[in-house]
Short mmCIF file of C-alpha atoms and ligand atoms in Angstrom, two decimals:
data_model
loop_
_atom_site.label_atom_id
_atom_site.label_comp_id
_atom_site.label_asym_id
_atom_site.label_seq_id
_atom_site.Cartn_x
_atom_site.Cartn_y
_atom_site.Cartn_z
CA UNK A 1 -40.49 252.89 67.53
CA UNK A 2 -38.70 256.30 66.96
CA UNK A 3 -41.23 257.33 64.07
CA UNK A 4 -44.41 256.53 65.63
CA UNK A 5 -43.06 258.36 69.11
CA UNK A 6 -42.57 261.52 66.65
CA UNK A 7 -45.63 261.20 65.65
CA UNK A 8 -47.58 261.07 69.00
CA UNK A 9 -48.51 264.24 70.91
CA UNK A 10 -45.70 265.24 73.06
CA UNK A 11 -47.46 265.77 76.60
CA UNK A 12 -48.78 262.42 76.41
CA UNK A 13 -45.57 260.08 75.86
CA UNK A 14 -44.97 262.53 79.36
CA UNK A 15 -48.17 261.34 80.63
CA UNK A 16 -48.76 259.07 83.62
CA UNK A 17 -52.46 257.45 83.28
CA UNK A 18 -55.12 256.64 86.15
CA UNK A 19 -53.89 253.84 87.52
CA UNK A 20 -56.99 252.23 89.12
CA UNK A 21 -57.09 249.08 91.76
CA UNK A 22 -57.35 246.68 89.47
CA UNK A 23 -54.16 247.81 87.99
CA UNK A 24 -51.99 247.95 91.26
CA UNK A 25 -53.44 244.65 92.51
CA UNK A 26 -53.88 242.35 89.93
CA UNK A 27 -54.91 238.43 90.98
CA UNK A 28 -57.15 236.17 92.95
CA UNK A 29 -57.36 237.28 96.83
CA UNK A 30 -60.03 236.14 99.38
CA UNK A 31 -61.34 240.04 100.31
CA UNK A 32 -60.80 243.21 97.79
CA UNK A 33 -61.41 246.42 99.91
CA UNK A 34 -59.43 248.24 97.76
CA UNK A 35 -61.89 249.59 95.39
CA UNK A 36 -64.73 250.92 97.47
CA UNK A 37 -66.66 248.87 95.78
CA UNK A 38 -70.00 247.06 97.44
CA UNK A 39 -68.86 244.33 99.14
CA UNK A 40 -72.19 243.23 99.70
CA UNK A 41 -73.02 243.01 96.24
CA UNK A 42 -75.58 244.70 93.79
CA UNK A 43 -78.78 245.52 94.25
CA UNK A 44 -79.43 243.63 90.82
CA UNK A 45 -77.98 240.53 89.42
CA UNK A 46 -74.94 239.50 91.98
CA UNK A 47 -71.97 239.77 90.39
CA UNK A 48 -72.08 243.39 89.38
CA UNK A 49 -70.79 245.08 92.25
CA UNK A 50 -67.08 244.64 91.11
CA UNK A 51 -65.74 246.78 88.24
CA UNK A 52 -65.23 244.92 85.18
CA UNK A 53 -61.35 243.72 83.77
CA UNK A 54 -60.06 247.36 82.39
CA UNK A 55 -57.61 245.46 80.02
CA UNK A 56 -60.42 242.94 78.70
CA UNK A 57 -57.89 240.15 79.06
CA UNK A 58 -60.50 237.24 78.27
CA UNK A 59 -61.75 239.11 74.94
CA UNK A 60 -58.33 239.80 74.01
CA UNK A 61 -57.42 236.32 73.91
CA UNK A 62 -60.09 234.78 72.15
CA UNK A 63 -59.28 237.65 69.65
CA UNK A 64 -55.89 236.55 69.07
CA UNK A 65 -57.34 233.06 68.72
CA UNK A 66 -58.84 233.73 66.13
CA UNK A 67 -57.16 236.70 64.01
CA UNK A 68 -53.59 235.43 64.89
CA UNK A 69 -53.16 239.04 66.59
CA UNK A 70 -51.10 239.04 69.54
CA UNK A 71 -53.42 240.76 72.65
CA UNK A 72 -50.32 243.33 72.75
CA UNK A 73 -51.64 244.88 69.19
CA UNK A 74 -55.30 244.81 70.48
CA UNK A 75 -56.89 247.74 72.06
CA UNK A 76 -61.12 247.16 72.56
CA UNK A 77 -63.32 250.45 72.21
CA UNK A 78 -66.72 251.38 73.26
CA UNK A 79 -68.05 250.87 69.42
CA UNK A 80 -65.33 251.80 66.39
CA UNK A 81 -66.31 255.29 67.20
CA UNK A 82 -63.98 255.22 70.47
CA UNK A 83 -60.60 254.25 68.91
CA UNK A 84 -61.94 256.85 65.83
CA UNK A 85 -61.82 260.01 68.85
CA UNK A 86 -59.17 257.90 70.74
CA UNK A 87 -56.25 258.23 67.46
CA UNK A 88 -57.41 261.59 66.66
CA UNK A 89 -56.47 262.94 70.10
CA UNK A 90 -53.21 260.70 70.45
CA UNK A 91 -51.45 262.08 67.01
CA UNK A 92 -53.53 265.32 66.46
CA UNK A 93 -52.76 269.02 68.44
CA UNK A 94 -55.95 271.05 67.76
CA UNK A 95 -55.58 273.48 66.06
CA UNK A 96 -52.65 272.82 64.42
CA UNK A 97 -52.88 268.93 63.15
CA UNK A 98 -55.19 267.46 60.17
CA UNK A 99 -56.70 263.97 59.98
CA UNK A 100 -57.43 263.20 56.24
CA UNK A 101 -60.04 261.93 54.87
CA UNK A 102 -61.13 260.50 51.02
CA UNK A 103 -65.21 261.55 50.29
CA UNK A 104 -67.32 259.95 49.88
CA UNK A 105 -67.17 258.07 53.31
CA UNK A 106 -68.23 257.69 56.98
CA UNK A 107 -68.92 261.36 58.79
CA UNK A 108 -67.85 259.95 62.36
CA UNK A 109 -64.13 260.81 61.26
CA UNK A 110 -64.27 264.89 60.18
CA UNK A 111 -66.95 265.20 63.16
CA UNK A 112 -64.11 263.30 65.75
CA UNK A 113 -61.88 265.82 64.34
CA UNK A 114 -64.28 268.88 64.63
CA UNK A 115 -65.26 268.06 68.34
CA UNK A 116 -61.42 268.23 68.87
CA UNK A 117 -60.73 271.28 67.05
CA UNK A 118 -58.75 269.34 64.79
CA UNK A 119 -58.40 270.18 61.14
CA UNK A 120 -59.66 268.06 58.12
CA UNK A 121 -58.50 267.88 54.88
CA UNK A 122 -60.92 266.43 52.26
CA UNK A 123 -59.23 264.54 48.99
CA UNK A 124 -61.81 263.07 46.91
CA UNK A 125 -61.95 260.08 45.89
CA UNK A 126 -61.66 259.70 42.10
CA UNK A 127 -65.21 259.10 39.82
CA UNK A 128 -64.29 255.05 40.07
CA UNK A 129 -63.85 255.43 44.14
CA UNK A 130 -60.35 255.02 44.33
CA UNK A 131 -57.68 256.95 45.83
CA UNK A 132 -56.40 259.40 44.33
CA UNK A 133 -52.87 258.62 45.10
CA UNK A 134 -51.12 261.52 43.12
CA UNK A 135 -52.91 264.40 44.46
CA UNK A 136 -52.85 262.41 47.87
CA UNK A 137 -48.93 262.41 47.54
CA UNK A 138 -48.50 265.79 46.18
CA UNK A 139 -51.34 267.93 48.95
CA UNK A 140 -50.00 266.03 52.37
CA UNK A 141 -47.35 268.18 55.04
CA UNK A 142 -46.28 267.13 58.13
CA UNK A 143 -49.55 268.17 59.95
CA UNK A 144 -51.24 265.49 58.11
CA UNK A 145 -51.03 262.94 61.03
CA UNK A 146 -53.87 260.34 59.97
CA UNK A 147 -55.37 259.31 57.04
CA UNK A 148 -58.95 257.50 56.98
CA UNK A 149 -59.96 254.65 54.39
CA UNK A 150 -63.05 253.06 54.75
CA UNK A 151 -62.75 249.73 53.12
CA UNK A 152 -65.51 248.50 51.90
CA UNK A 153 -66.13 252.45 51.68
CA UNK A 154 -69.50 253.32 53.54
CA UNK A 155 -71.82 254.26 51.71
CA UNK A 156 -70.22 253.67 48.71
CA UNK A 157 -70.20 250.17 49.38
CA UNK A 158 -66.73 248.96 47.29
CA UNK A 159 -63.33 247.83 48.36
CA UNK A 160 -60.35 250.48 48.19
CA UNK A 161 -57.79 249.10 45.94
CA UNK A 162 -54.71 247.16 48.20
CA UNK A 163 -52.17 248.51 46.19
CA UNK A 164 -52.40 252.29 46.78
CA UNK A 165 -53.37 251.37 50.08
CA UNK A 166 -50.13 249.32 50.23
CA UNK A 167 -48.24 252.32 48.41
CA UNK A 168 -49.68 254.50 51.31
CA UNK A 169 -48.41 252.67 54.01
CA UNK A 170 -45.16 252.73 52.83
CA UNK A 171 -44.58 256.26 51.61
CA UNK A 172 -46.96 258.12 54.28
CA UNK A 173 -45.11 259.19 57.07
CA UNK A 174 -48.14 259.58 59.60
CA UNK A 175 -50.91 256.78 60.80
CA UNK A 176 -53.11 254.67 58.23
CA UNK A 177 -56.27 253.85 59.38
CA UNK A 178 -58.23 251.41 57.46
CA UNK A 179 -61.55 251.08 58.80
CA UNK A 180 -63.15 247.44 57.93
CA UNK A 181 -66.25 247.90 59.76
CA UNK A 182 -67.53 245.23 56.38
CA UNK A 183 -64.89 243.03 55.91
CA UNK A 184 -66.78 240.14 56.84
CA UNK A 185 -69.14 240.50 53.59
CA UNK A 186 -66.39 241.15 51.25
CA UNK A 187 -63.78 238.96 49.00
CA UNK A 188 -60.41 240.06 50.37
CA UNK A 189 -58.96 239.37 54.04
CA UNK A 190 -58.22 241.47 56.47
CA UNK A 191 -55.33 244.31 56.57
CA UNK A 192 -54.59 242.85 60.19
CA UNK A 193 -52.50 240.47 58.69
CA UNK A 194 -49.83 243.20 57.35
CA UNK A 195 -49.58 244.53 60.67
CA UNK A 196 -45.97 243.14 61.47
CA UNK A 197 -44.42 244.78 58.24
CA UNK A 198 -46.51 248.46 58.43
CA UNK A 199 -45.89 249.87 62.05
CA UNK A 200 -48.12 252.57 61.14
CA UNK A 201 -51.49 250.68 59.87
CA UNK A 202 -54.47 250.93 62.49
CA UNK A 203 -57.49 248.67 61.37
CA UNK A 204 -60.31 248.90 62.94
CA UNK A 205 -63.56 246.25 63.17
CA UNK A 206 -66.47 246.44 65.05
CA UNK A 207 -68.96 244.15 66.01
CA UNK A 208 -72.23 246.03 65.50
CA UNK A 209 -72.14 244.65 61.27
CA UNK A 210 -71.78 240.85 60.45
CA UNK A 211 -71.50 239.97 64.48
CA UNK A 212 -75.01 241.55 64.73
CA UNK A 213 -74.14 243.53 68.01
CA UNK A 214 -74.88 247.15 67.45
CA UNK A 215 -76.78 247.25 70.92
CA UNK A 216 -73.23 246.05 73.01
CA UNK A 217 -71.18 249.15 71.57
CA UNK A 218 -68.20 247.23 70.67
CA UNK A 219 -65.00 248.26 68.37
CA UNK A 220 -61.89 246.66 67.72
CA UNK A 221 -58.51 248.60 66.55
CA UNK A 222 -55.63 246.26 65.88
CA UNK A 223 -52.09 248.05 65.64
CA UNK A 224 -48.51 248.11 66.46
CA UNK A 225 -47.98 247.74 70.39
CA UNK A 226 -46.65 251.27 70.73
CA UNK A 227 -50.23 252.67 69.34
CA UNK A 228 -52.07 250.32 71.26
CA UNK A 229 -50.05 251.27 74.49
CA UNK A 230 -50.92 255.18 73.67
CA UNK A 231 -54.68 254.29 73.08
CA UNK A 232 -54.55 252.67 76.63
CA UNK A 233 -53.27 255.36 78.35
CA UNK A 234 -55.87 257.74 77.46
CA UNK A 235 -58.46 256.20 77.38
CA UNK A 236 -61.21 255.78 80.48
CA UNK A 237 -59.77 253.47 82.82
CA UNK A 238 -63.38 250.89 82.33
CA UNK A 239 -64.25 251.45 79.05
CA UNK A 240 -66.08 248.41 78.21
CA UNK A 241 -68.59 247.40 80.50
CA UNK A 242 -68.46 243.59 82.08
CA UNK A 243 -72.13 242.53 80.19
CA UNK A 244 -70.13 243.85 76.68
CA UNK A 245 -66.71 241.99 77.57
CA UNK A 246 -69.05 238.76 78.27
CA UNK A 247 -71.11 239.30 75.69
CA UNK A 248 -68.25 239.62 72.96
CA UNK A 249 -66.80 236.35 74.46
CA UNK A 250 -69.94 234.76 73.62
CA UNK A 251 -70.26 235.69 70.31
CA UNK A 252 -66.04 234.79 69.42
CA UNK A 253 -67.62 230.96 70.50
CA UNK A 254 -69.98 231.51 67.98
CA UNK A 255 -67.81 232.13 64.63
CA UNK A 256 -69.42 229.50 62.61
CA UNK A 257 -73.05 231.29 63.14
CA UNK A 258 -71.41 234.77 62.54
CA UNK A 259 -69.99 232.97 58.99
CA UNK A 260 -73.49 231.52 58.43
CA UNK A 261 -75.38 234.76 58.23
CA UNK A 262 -72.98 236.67 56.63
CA UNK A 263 -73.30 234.15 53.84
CA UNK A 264 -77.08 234.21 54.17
CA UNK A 265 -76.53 238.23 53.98
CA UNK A 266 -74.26 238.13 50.81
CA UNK A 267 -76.66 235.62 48.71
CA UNK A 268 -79.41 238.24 49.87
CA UNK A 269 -77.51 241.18 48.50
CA UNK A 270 -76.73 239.26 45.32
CA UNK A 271 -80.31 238.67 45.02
CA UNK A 272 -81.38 242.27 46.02
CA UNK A 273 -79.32 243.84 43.41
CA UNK A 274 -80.30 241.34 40.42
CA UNK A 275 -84.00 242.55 40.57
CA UNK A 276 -83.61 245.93 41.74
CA UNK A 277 -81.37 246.00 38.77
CA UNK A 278 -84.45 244.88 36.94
CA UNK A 279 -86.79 247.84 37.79
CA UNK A 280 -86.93 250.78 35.45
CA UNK A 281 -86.85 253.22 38.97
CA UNK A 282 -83.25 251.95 39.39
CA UNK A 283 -80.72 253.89 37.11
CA UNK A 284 -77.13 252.33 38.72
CA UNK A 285 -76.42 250.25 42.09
CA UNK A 286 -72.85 250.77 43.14
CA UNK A 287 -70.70 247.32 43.35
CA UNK A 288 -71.10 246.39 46.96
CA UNK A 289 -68.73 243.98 48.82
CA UNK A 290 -70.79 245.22 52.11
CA UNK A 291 -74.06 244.75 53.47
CA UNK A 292 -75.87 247.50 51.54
CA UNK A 293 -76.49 248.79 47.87
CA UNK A 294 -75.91 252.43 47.08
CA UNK A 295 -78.73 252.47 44.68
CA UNK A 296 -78.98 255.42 42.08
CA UNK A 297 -82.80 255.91 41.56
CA UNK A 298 -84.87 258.43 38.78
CA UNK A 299 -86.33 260.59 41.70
CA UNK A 300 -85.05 259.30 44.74
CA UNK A 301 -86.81 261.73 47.20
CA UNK A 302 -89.77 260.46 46.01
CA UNK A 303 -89.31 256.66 46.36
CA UNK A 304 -87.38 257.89 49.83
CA UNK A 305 -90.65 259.14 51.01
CA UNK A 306 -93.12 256.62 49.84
CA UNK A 307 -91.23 253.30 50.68
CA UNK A 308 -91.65 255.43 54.27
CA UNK A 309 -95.02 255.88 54.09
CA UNK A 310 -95.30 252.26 53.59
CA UNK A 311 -93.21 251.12 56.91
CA UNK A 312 -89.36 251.27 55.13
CA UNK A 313 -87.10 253.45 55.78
CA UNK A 314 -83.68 253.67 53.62
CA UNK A 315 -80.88 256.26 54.16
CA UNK A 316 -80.44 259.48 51.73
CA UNK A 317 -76.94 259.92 50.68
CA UNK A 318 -78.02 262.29 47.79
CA UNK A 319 -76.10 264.94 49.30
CA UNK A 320 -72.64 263.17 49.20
CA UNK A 321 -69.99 263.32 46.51
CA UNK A 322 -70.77 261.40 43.75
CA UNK A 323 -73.92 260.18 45.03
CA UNK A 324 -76.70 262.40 43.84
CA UNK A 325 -80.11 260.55 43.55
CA UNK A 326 -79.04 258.13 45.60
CA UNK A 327 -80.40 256.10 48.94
CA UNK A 328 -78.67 253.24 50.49
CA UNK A 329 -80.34 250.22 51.03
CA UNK A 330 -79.32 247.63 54.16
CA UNK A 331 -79.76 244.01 53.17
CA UNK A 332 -82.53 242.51 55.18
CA UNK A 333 -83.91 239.45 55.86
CA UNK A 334 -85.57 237.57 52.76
CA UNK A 335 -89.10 238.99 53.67
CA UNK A 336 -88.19 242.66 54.34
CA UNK A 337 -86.47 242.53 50.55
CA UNK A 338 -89.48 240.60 48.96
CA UNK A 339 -91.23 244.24 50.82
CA UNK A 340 -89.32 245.82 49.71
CA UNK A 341 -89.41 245.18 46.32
CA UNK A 342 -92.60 244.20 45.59
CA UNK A 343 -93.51 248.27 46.90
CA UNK A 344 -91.02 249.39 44.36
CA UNK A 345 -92.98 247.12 41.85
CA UNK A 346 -95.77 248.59 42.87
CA UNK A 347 -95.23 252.23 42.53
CA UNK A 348 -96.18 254.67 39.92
C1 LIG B 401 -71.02 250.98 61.08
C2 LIG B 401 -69.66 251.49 60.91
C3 LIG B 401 -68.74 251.44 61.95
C4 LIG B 401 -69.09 250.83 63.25
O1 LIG B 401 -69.21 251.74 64.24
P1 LIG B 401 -69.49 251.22 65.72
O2 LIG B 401 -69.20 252.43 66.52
O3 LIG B 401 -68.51 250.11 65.98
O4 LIG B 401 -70.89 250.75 65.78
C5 LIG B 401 -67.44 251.88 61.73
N1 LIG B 401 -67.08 252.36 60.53
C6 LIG B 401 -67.94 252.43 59.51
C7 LIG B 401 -67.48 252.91 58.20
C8 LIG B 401 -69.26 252.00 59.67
O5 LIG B 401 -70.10 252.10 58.63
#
């Protein structure tokens, strides 16, 4: 893995991580007093006194399970948002490195970069929200070190086309990151199977979208075992806290329930856009493959403000590229849409 050592930031291929108890003693023993830990247990619920698994063996497994990811290419983040700050300060030297990123998309990336210090270079996306591969290939140097793709693209809602994505992977000599945060609700699979033939695609999931976790904070980034091995040495020793690593277990046992709303969410959406595409306040909804409509409205501050006088509250996005006039909608459950809808029915 010559080209992704390159690519890493040189202290830290030097660096020797915390190594904490549970990672000098690791099996079944009848007494641990090696962790100053309570030994007489919590003052709450009983089994809390002992720090939680650092490597999240259990989740890792039922992960592979199921993606057909081997627990090696699996690193487990508080949220996406922790393997998002995690890769920026693995490949990145402030002041000095870029992370690139295609507007309109997610803000976590450029602010990960600005709490670092590290530099961002915008490249539009073009007017039909693709990449724009040729100015892509013809703007990035060697400081570019990671480039961000959002697919489905928040908030624009559509999928990034797989062949410049695939034409990226192969010609870009720094990190790929494609973030499927709302895979689940789209019609293409997942990038994690092209992981064995692109040693430098990162994908990251999360579980706070079609899992319905938000509350647990819990990301996924799925990568070749060098990354994953970098990620894991910086990162804090207990990460992921023992109620999240049991709760995630749970919810892997619980696949067919995960694929039941998401259907439940994608006939909503379907529905959602047919009538709002029927009211004469809608000028354009953006083709969504995720769970929310970009919807383009005649004077969106307006309908922003009185849908929240009246209990719902949608997200502005006027101010982004491309998406003046514009607030994007999260598909509900059927009543909050019928709500929804019958306000924007309602208003003059
Ligand atoms: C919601 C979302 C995430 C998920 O972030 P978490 O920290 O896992 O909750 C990641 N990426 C995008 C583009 C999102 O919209």
């Amino acid at each position: 893995m010559e080209r992704l050592e390159k690519l890493v930031r040189p202290h830290l291929l030097k660096l020797k991580p915390y190594s904490s108890a549970r990672d000098d003693f690791r099996g079944n023993a009848e007494v641990f007093l090696d962790a100053n830990e309570n030994s007489f247990g919590s003052v709450v619920d009983s089994d809390l006194n002992r720090y939680p698994d650092p490597h999240q063996m259990k989740l890792k497994k039922k992960l592979s399970e199921i993606n057909g990811v081997a627990p090696d290419n699996i690193f487990i983040g508080n949220g996406s948002d922790e393997p998002i700050e995690l890769l920026i300060r693995a490949f990145c030297e402030p002041g000095q490195d870029r992370i690139v990123v295609l507007p309109p998309t997610y803000g976590m990336y450029a602010v990960s970069a600005e709490v670092n210090n590290v530099g961002i270079k915008s490249i539009a996306l073009t007017q039909d929200l693709e990449i724009d591969l040729s100015r892509l290939q013809s703007d990035l140097t060697a400081e570019d070190k990671l480039i961000f793709i959002c697919s489905p693209n928040n908030p624009t809602g559509n999928l990034i086309d797989s062949d410049s994505i695939i034409d990226l992977l192969k010609s870009f000599e720094g990190i790929i990151i494609v973030d499927e945060a709302y895979i689940d609700f789209a019609d293409q699979p997942s990038y994690t199977h092209r992981l064995a033939e692109f040693p430098n695609l990162v994908v990251l999931q999360t579980f706070s979208k079609a899992w319905g976790m938000a509350a647990v904070r819990l990301g996924v980034a799925y990568a070749n075992s060098f990354v994953i091995e970098v990620l894991n040495k910086i990162k804090p020793p207990y990460n992921i806290d023992k109620y999240t690593q049991e709760a995630g277990c749970r919810a892997l046992d619980e696949i067919d329930k995960k694929d039941s709303v998401v259907r439940k969410i994608r006939d909503e959406r379907q529905k959602l856009e047919l009538k709002l595409s029927n009211n004469p306040l809608v000028e354009n909804i953006f083709q969504s493959e995720a769970n929310f409509l970009l919807v383009k409205f005649q004077n969106h501050e307006a309908i922003h403000k009185y849908l929240k006088a009246k209990g719902i509250i949608t997200r502005d996005r006027s101010r982004e590229l491309y998406c003046e006039d514009c607030l994007r909608i999260t598909v509900g459950t059927p009543e909050e849409n019928e709500q929804l809808l019958k306000l924007l029915n309602h208003y003059s």
